[in-house]
């Protein structure tokens, strides 16, 4: 079975707060089991935990002191998302044969990442967004099945609607 | 043929500068023809134009004073991306029958957007990121064909690589 974790490299407090939060929440929403934030990313990690508490699922978020250890210790394929990499559509079938650690940078990414990754993967070879790249990568990795996932154990869930905002409290029914 | 444009609502200068830039660049990289930024989004629009100049393609970016006019005047389907919407996988075949204007908010989205959109579309019904939602939406709308697009007329292009960073200047060959 596919399983994914995400590593956010080079988080800079203040500057990257919102983008790292988007990385964390995208990881959770699109089927990853965990996100690891390199550096003092307690804000985004806290937000991801709070969203998990409210909206359910078993997602885990933490900060890490040594991203290189996370890469080296990961049991599966390490896929570094970069505009310089091989097209996602060409490598995803191979990547999918094992659990994956998807690695996304904030600023400039150190050379060791390119070397130690099993795959350097481009979601297009155009400059855009690590959040967008992560989203398409996970969507391809899980073959779209992540869109059907249920997140159990939360307090609230959205009722899909054609025209408005509807939520359902699930606190009382437990 | 599928065609897409993107409308970024509620851009707040300073606060949303980087996220709106990611929205603009994601729109371009994943096949949209244009992005319209509601409000004083000259920074992100300038970045999108500069990327287009360097990396090619016919992408257009502008700021708009009346997002509601953009929605009303669009000739095709208006798809507002929201965690409260109908699952993207359920509606994308219908959306794809016409050109699409994908609408993404920054902060809270006004009620008229929900009402005037032809579709309110959820890329999952979980809270995550408008950048991620836009990416998966465009990827689904274009059926993955956007990943094969070429961007002609730029100064430089990336040579996809398994292990490093390689670019090719195409200025001399024109």
Coordinates of N, CA, C and O in Angstrom, one line a residue, chain A residues 31 41 59 73 96 102 114 123 138 149 165 170-171:
Chain A
X31 N -3.3 13.1 1.8 CA -3.0 11.7 2.1 C -1.7 11.3 2.8 O -1.5 10.2 3.1
X41 N 9.9 25.4 13.3 CA 8.6 25.6 12.7 C 7.4 25.3 13.6 O 6.5 24.6 13.2
X59 N -2.9 12.3 11.2 CA -1.8 13.0 10.7 C -0.9 13.4 11.9 O -1.3 13.9 12.9
X73 N 17.3 8.0 7.2 CA 16.6 6.9 7.9 C 15.3 6.5 7.3 O 14.7 5.5 7.8
X96 N 6.2 4.9 -6.8 CA 5.0 4.3 -6.1 C 5.2 2.9 -5.6 O 4.4 2.3 -4.8
X102 N 8.4 12.7 0.5 CA 8.4 13.8 -0.4 C 9.1 15.0 0.2 O 8.7 15.4 1.3
X114 N 20.0 16.9 -3.5 CA 19.9 16.3 -4.9 C 20.7 15.0 -5.0 O 20.2 14.1 -5.7
X123 N 7.5 18.7 -11.1 CA 6.1 18.8 -11.5 C 6.1 20.0 -12.4 O 5.9 21.1 -12.0
X138 N 1.5 14.3 -4.7 CA 0.8 13.3 -3.8 C -0.5 12.8 -4.6 O -0.8 11.6 -4.5
X149 N -10.5 9.9 0.8 CA -10.2 9.5 2.2 C -11.2 10.1 3.2 O -11.7 11.2 3.0
X165 N -21.9 26.9 2.6 CA -21.0 26.3 3.6 C -21.8 25.5 4.6 O -22.7 26.1 5.2
X170 N -19.5 16.5 14.8 CA -19.6 15.0 15.1 C -19.1 14.7 16.5 O -18.8 13.6 16.9
X171 N -19.1 15.8 17.3 CA -18.6 15.6 18.7 C -19.7 14.8 19.5 O -19.4 13.9 20.3

